[in-house]
Amino acid sequence: MEKYDVVILGAGAAGLFCGAQAGKQGLKTLILDNGKKIGRKILMSGGGRCNFTNMYIEPAAYLSHNPHFCKSALARYTQWDFIELVNKYAIPYHEKTLGQLFCDNSAQDIADMLSSECTKNGVTIQLRSEITHVEKQDEQFIVTVNNKKVSSHSLVVATGGLSMPGLGATPFGYRLAEQFGHSILPTRAGLVPFTLHKNLLDQLQVLSGISVPASVTAANGTLFKENILFTHRGLSGPAILQISSYWQPGEYVSINLLPEIALDNFLVRERQEHPNQSVKNTLSKLLPKRFIEILQTLKQIPEGTLKQLNPAQQQALCETLHCWQVQPNGTEGYRTAEVTLGGVDTRELSSKTMESLKTARLYFIGEVVDVTGWLGGYNFQWAWSSAWACAQALATLSKATSA
Ligand SMILES: Cc1cc2nc3c(=O)[nH]c(=O)nc-3n(C[C@H](O)[C@H](O)[C@H](O)COP(=O)(O)OP(=O)(O)OC[C@H]3O[C@@H](n4cnc5c(N)ncnc54)[C@H](O)[C@@H]3O)c2cc1C
């Protein structure tokens, strides 16, 4: 039976980065993955350009039942540390918006960088690995993979969440955590488009493809100001994806379609200058014409001219455009979600090392843990930071045992 210092389950963002760091510390490291390629989500991420981190990483951008948990790892391996690595590989990148850093060329650059770091540090990566059994025996983890057994001193679970089963996502990490006595906090799709009830969808479907700037507020008051996109299934776009992580079934979201303008004042001004202008044409100065026409067929925008618009109608119009109340029917689910909320309960992990508080030398990193970031590079940064924290602990432990 081949013996390793560390076996890492999952060759995604967290697993690869942890493997590279463990290898760098001289640990004999094996990474196992069920896929044919490493880092499949990395390759798909950021529309193929991988939004690999964000310049404004802060713990408040992460959802978790224990909001303090992510602080230590994020502070010890920061976005600037990862950017330094990206610079070392001379990977060209740019800030797209809101501090989001994307590769200029391709996400493949990040996958290649991680692969080089693993190769350079002597890490073995075994793809197409079917892991059928894991147990801890006499202080060693025994992993049965493709009908063979390997043993390791430490075991790192980096098998990610449930989003995008087409890219290899499985509940394996959660089941393994349960096997070792961990609690799994309820999981749900995050950073995911909303679907709409049939009536509203039928009315809005003609808007499919239109994107408008907006601010969207969840029932708990969380607000995101970015674009929303009308789709043939419902609503998407960055503001919707962000708010989806804060939305619970049955709740409404409030959409301000004119976040930069006080519509009331605008209408008063326009009425003074162009009293005979139609309400429709006036609003078309602010929003796509097709969108205004749809709202008019929905009787949300009155026919007629500005001078005919009475105060009650004007107030109703302001409410519609500043606080459009939408009750999503649901989300598109794990099929298209970028992340999974919930997961391994952080109260049973060390925030400094990611080690299980129930089983020594068992670690959980990346998305399998109940830490989920906003859209914009926050999730990869969690993968890098949690992986780094874990790798430092693996090295310390190994030095202590060999001393
Ligand atoms: C389409 C898409 C785009 C995204 N874009 C961005 C972005 O631009 N920026 C950002 O910050 N985040 C982005 N994310 C989120 C980000 O990809 C994840 O948060 C991140 O990949 C999590 O890293 P991880 O290593 O924990 O899990 P993963 O990257 O999901 O890796 C888990 C690995 O474990 C393997 N695995 C699973 N089950 C088993 C099993 N039973 N046996 C063996 N191996 C197994 C999987 O094949 C996979 O390789 C995106 C996600 C998606 C789906």
XYZ file of C-alpha atoms and ligand atoms in Angstrom:
456
model
C 0.000 0.000 0.000
C 1.493 3.370 -1.092
C 1.957 5.735 1.873
C 1.625 9.528 1.737
C 1.969 12.336 4.213
C -1.195 13.908 2.817
C -4.012 12.737 0.572
C -6.235 15.510 -0.767
C -9.663 14.624 -2.143
C -10.573 16.993 -5.007
C -8.375 18.670 -7.647
C -10.377 21.902 -7.765
C -9.211 25.347 -6.696
C -8.757 24.524 -3.000
C -7.329 21.012 -3.464
C -4.740 22.051 -6.061
C -3.579 25.077 -4.109
C -3.366 23.106 -0.863
C -1.467 20.311 -2.659
C 1.048 22.757 -4.118
C 1.633 24.376 -0.702
C 1.932 21.001 1.066
C 4.389 19.780 -1.584
C 6.401 22.966 -1.137
C 6.789 22.110 2.566
C 8.303 18.766 1.559
C 5.234 16.650 2.224
C 4.591 13.605 0.044
C 1.235 14.606 -1.377
C -1.384 12.852 -3.496
C -4.439 14.620 -4.965
C -7.347 12.427 -6.108
C -10.177 13.627 -8.357
C -13.070 11.915 -10.085
C -12.721 14.024 -13.277
C -10.681 13.744 -16.441
C -9.176 17.217 -15.948
C -8.015 19.282 -12.995
C -9.836 22.479 -11.982
C -12.920 22.121 -14.158
C -14.715 24.975 -12.386
C -11.674 27.198 -12.716
C -11.763 26.656 -16.484
C -15.471 27.554 -16.663
C -15.231 30.456 -14.243
C -15.635 34.118 -15.047
C -16.949 33.326 -18.525
C -13.682 31.460 -19.268
C -11.482 34.247 -17.866
C -11.538 33.254 -14.145
C -12.294 36.051 -11.725
C -9.550 34.693 -9.458
C -9.812 37.195 -6.586
C -11.111 40.617 -5.591
C -9.167 43.670 -4.444
C -11.738 44.369 -1.708
C -11.880 41.012 0.086
C -13.465 41.399 3.524
C -15.180 38.925 5.867
C -18.501 40.789 5.466
C -18.642 39.486 1.885
C -19.053 35.906 3.122
C -22.190 34.101 4.270
C -21.825 31.488 7.007
C -23.697 30.438 10.123
C -20.521 31.586 11.886
C -19.503 34.848 10.195
C -16.237 35.050 12.195
C -14.907 31.726 10.946
C -13.422 32.990 7.663
C -11.556 35.934 9.216
C -8.322 34.223 10.261
C -7.674 32.400 6.969
C -8.562 35.446 4.846
C -6.222 37.618 6.915
C -3.302 35.197 6.753
C -3.361 34.496 3.008
C -4.806 37.567 1.343
C -5.792 38.571 -2.185
C -2.422 40.370 -2.420
C -0.593 37.104 -1.737
C -2.461 35.383 -4.547
C -1.928 38.361 -6.874
C 1.793 38.102 -6.145
C 1.735 34.482 -7.310
C -0.197 35.432 -10.450
C 2.395 38.167 -11.113
C 5.233 35.683 -10.598
C 3.765 33.619 -13.455
C 3.403 36.826 -15.522
C -0.289 36.074 -16.090
C -1.910 39.182 -17.580
C -5.057 40.332 -15.785
C -7.306 43.359 -15.376
C -9.894 44.777 -13.011
C -13.282 44.433 -14.644
C -15.451 46.194 -12.078
C -15.776 46.476 -8.293
C -12.263 45.149 -7.681
C -12.902 41.917 -9.616
C -9.672 40.621 -11.168
C -9.976 38.563 -14.367
C -7.347 36.936 -16.609
C -6.822 38.890 -19.839
C -6.451 35.694 -21.844
C -7.969 32.591 -20.323
C -8.815 30.798 -17.084
C -6.448 28.123 -18.377
C -3.612 30.407 -17.187
C -4.714 29.928 -13.566
C -5.211 26.163 -13.977
C -1.756 25.898 -15.616
C -0.205 27.935 -12.816
C -1.661 25.617 -10.160
C -0.628 22.572 -12.157
C 2.960 23.915 -12.468
C 3.073 24.643 -8.740
C 2.027 21.035 -8.052
C 4.540 19.563 -10.518
C 7.345 21.791 -9.240
C 6.663 20.645 -5.691
C 6.487 16.942 -6.513
C 2.736 16.513 -5.964
C 1.070 13.472 -7.575
C -2.339 14.134 -9.138
C -4.462 11.108 -9.959
C -7.521 11.840 -12.101
C -10.456 9.500 -12.939
C -10.331 8.344 -9.324
C -13.345 6.585 -7.889
C -13.103 6.807 -4.129
C -15.210 4.068 -2.581
C -14.105 3.928 1.026
C -12.297 6.050 3.595
C -11.447 4.980 7.116
C -9.033 5.867 9.891
C -7.028 2.917 11.212
C -4.115 3.038 13.631
C -3.625 6.793 13.133
C -3.565 6.443 9.324
C -6.290 7.295 6.829
C -6.897 4.451 4.379
C -8.521 5.531 1.121
C -9.799 2.949 -1.344
C -9.503 4.407 -4.822
C -10.084 2.513 -8.073
C -10.061 -0.718 -5.993
C -6.590 0.009 -4.554
C -5.713 1.316 -1.112
C -3.494 4.255 -0.266
C -2.681 5.447 3.233
C -1.903 8.881 4.598
C -1.038 10.628 7.803
C -3.467 13.492 7.037
C -6.567 13.699 4.884
C -7.879 16.906 3.297
C -11.411 17.057 1.929
C -11.644 19.581 -0.932
C -14.494 18.064 -2.925
C -16.494 21.314 -3.212
C -20.261 21.774 -3.113
C -23.233 20.599 -5.150
C -23.331 23.283 -7.834
C -22.986 22.169 -11.422
C -23.071 18.376 -11.216
C -22.040 18.466 -14.900
C -18.617 19.669 -13.716
C -18.128 16.775 -11.289
C -19.894 18.113 -8.175
C -20.961 15.382 -5.744
C -22.129 15.275 -2.109
C -19.082 13.123 -1.316
C -17.463 15.636 1.060
C -20.646 16.032 3.102
C -21.082 12.244 3.435
C -17.462 11.841 4.485
C -17.854 14.621 7.056
C -20.919 12.844 8.465
C -19.008 9.572 8.585
C -16.511 11.288 10.901
C -19.271 12.726 13.097
C -19.659 16.208 11.565
C -22.928 18.088 11.155
C -23.862 19.396 7.731
C -25.793 22.650 7.678
C -28.630 22.613 5.136
C -27.336 23.253 1.626
C -28.967 25.369 -1.082
C -28.019 26.907 -4.397
C -26.410 30.371 -4.264
C -25.368 32.929 -6.913
C -28.155 31.546 -9.060
C -30.825 33.052 -11.378
C -34.429 33.372 -10.199
C -37.321 31.667 -11.951
C -40.688 33.501 -11.975
C -44.325 32.494 -11.594
C -45.932 31.772 -14.963
C -48.079 34.932 -15.181
C -45.218 37.328 -14.596
C -42.850 35.253 -16.720
C -45.292 35.284 -19.657
C -45.463 39.079 -19.422
C -41.744 39.658 -19.018
C -40.487 37.065 -21.453
C -40.367 39.532 -24.345
C -37.742 41.438 -22.388
C -35.432 38.448 -22.481
C -31.865 39.619 -23.123
C -32.387 43.153 -21.758
C -30.039 44.241 -18.995
C -30.591 47.339 -16.843
C -28.724 48.816 -13.870
C -30.711 48.379 -10.663
C -30.440 47.961 -6.954
C -32.043 44.855 -5.496
C -32.962 44.457 -1.827
C -33.666 41.166 -0.043
C -36.248 40.756 2.719
C -33.483 41.027 5.341
C -32.405 44.421 3.952
C -29.268 43.251 2.109
C -28.843 45.375 -1.013
C -26.788 44.982 -4.200
C -26.434 47.642 -6.872
C -25.465 46.139 -10.233
C -27.203 45.072 -13.438
C -30.215 42.792 -13.653
C -30.899 40.716 -16.747
C -34.282 39.518 -18.001
C -34.033 35.913 -19.224
C -36.457 33.462 -20.816
C -36.710 31.710 -17.435
C -36.843 34.754 -15.170
C -34.241 37.132 -13.780
C -30.471 36.963 -13.708
C -27.509 39.360 -13.895
C -25.025 40.161 -11.119
C -27.450 41.944 -8.762
C -29.894 39.020 -8.914
C -27.166 36.383 -8.488
C -25.874 38.236 -5.434
C -29.287 38.634 -3.815
C -30.203 34.976 -4.516
C -27.760 33.937 -1.780
C -29.821 35.987 0.725
C -33.255 34.922 -0.546
C -35.526 32.351 1.091
C -38.440 30.676 -0.746
C -41.649 32.707 -0.525
C -39.896 36.028 0.083
C -40.148 39.098 -2.149
C -37.222 41.082 -3.468
C -37.548 44.805 -4.065
C -36.013 46.117 -7.285
C -35.140 49.779 -7.782
C -34.976 50.178 -11.546
C -33.746 53.774 -11.282
C -31.152 53.641 -8.510
C -29.345 56.791 -9.641
C -32.368 59.071 -10.133
C -35.145 60.486 -7.954
C -37.986 59.860 -10.420
C -40.372 62.259 -8.697
C -38.032 65.245 -9.232
C -37.257 64.144 -12.771
C -40.964 64.032 -13.679
C -41.593 67.472 -12.174
C -38.727 68.922 -14.213
C -39.777 67.206 -17.402
C -43.396 68.320 -16.942
C -42.270 71.945 -16.684
C -40.147 71.686 -19.817
C -42.247 69.333 -21.988
C -45.827 69.184 -20.664
C -47.144 67.505 -23.829
C -44.541 64.762 -23.895
C -46.013 61.296 -23.314
C -45.195 59.556 -20.053
C -43.896 56.659 -22.122
C -41.415 58.801 -24.081
C -40.308 60.569 -20.921
C -39.486 57.286 -19.206
C -37.769 56.017 -22.352
C -35.076 58.581 -21.590
C -34.240 56.509 -18.525
C -35.025 52.893 -19.382
C -35.093 50.703 -22.535
C -38.156 51.559 -24.657
C -39.174 47.896 -24.925
C -39.197 47.681 -21.156
C -41.424 50.770 -20.827
C -43.850 49.367 -23.417
C -44.149 46.123 -21.462
C -44.781 47.980 -18.228
C -47.454 49.937 -20.067
C -49.212 46.761 -21.246
C -48.999 45.581 -17.620
C -50.844 48.841 -16.731
C -47.892 49.916 -14.587
C -47.325 53.047 -16.661
C -50.250 55.325 -17.500
C -51.085 56.304 -21.078
C -51.162 60.035 -21.869
C -48.944 63.069 -21.427
C -47.018 64.454 -18.500
C -49.541 67.236 -17.902
C -52.284 64.570 -17.618
C -50.342 62.585 -15.005
C -52.067 63.220 -11.682
C -50.222 63.152 -8.294
C -51.603 59.718 -7.348
C -50.522 58.252 -10.678
C -47.101 59.865 -10.329
C -46.651 58.411 -6.866
C -47.719 54.937 -8.059
C -45.289 55.202 -10.953
C -42.425 56.134 -8.628
C -43.259 53.176 -6.425
C -43.316 50.797 -9.379
C -39.974 51.914 -10.729
C -38.189 52.481 -7.416
C -39.651 49.549 -5.426
C -40.817 46.914 -7.913
C -41.865 43.974 -5.726
C -41.050 40.602 -7.267
C -41.775 37.261 -5.679
C -39.515 34.669 -7.350
C -41.011 31.239 -7.934
C -37.666 29.657 -7.080
C -34.145 29.469 -8.434
C -32.623 27.552 -11.320
C -31.019 25.309 -8.658
C -27.676 23.559 -8.611
C -27.707 23.067 -12.399
C -26.643 26.682 -12.940
C -25.709 27.903 -9.444
C -22.149 29.141 -9.023
C -21.959 28.077 -5.396
C -23.550 26.020 -2.633
C -24.551 27.675 0.615
C -24.328 25.680 3.829
C -22.096 22.616 4.227
C -19.700 21.387 6.899
C -20.516 23.222 10.134
C -17.620 25.540 10.954
C -18.286 25.207 14.681
C -16.667 21.776 14.394
C -13.539 23.001 12.580
C -10.527 25.057 13.655
C -10.639 28.450 11.933
C -6.851 28.612 12.089
C -6.067 25.252 10.491
C -9.363 23.952 8.995
C -8.793 20.762 11.022
C -11.742 18.774 12.290
C -12.339 19.194 16.015
C -13.714 15.643 16.006
C -11.039 13.684 14.128
C -7.368 14.640 14.318
C -5.592 15.328 11.011
C -8.806 15.454 8.986
C -9.270 18.820 7.222
C -12.041 20.505 5.227
C -11.269 23.368 2.843
C -12.975 25.391 0.100
C -16.621 25.263 -0.787
C -17.467 22.063 1.126
C -17.272 24.232 4.264
C -20.174 26.497 5.291
C -18.495 29.649 3.952
C -19.864 31.206 0.762
C -18.677 34.408 -0.832
C -20.284 37.063 -2.965
C -19.971 37.041 -6.699
C -16.722 38.650 -7.840
C -13.718 36.468 -6.980
C -14.621 36.017 -3.306
C -15.178 32.274 -3.603
C -11.825 31.548 -5.191
C -10.138 33.683 -2.532
C -11.800 31.531 0.131
C -10.489 28.431 -1.668
C -6.918 29.850 -1.744
C -7.005 31.182 1.860
C -8.538 28.087 3.465
C -6.162 25.843 1.478
C -3.155 27.877 2.583
C -4.188 27.790 6.258
C -4.585 24.025 6.037
C -1.238 23.507 4.263
C 0.634 25.491 6.956
C -0.924 23.273 9.622
C -0.039 20.089 7.693
C 3.593 21.163 7.530
C 3.780 22.080 11.223
C 2.225 18.780 12.210
C 4.547 16.808 9.988
C 7.645 18.583 11.400
C 6.401 17.886 14.920
C 5.866 14.153 14.221
C 9.184 13.687 12.450
C 11.120 15.566 15.174
C -19.697 28.285 -13.731
C -19.001 28.764 -12.491
C -18.283 29.942 -12.542
C -17.640 30.419 -11.388
N -16.911 31.556 -11.473
C -16.253 32.006 -10.380
C -15.392 33.134 -10.461
O -15.170 33.685 -11.556
N -14.803 33.579 -9.307
C -14.972 32.927 -8.104
O -14.412 33.362 -7.103
N -15.745 31.829 -8.018
C -16.359 31.341 -9.124
N -17.125 30.214 -9.031
C -17.146 29.483 -7.754
C -15.841 28.668 -7.611
O -15.634 27.943 -8.809
C -15.904 27.712 -6.439
O -16.265 28.394 -5.272
C -14.546 27.027 -6.242
O -14.207 26.291 -7.403
C -14.578 26.111 -5.041
O -13.351 25.443 -4.980
P -13.255 23.982 -4.340
O -11.880 23.517 -4.628
O -13.754 24.009 -2.958
O -14.307 23.105 -5.173
P -14.263 22.727 -6.710
O -13.488 23.707 -7.487
O -15.679 22.468 -7.063
O -13.448 21.369 -6.741
C -13.927 20.174 -6.181
C -13.262 19.021 -6.906
O -13.616 17.814 -6.240
C -13.922 16.840 -7.206
N -14.845 15.869 -6.621
C -16.123 16.063 -6.229
N -16.634 14.915 -5.776
C -15.664 13.971 -5.873
C -15.603 12.588 -5.585
N -16.664 11.933 -5.096
N -14.448 11.934 -5.821
C -13.368 12.575 -6.338
N -13.367 13.887 -6.643
C -14.503 14.588 -6.399
C -14.546 17.619 -8.356
O -14.415 16.949 -9.581
C -13.735 18.900 -8.339
O -12.613 18.827 -9.196
C -17.763 29.703 -10.169
C -18.486 28.516 -10.132
C -19.097 28.038 -11.270
C -19.864 26.752 -11.190
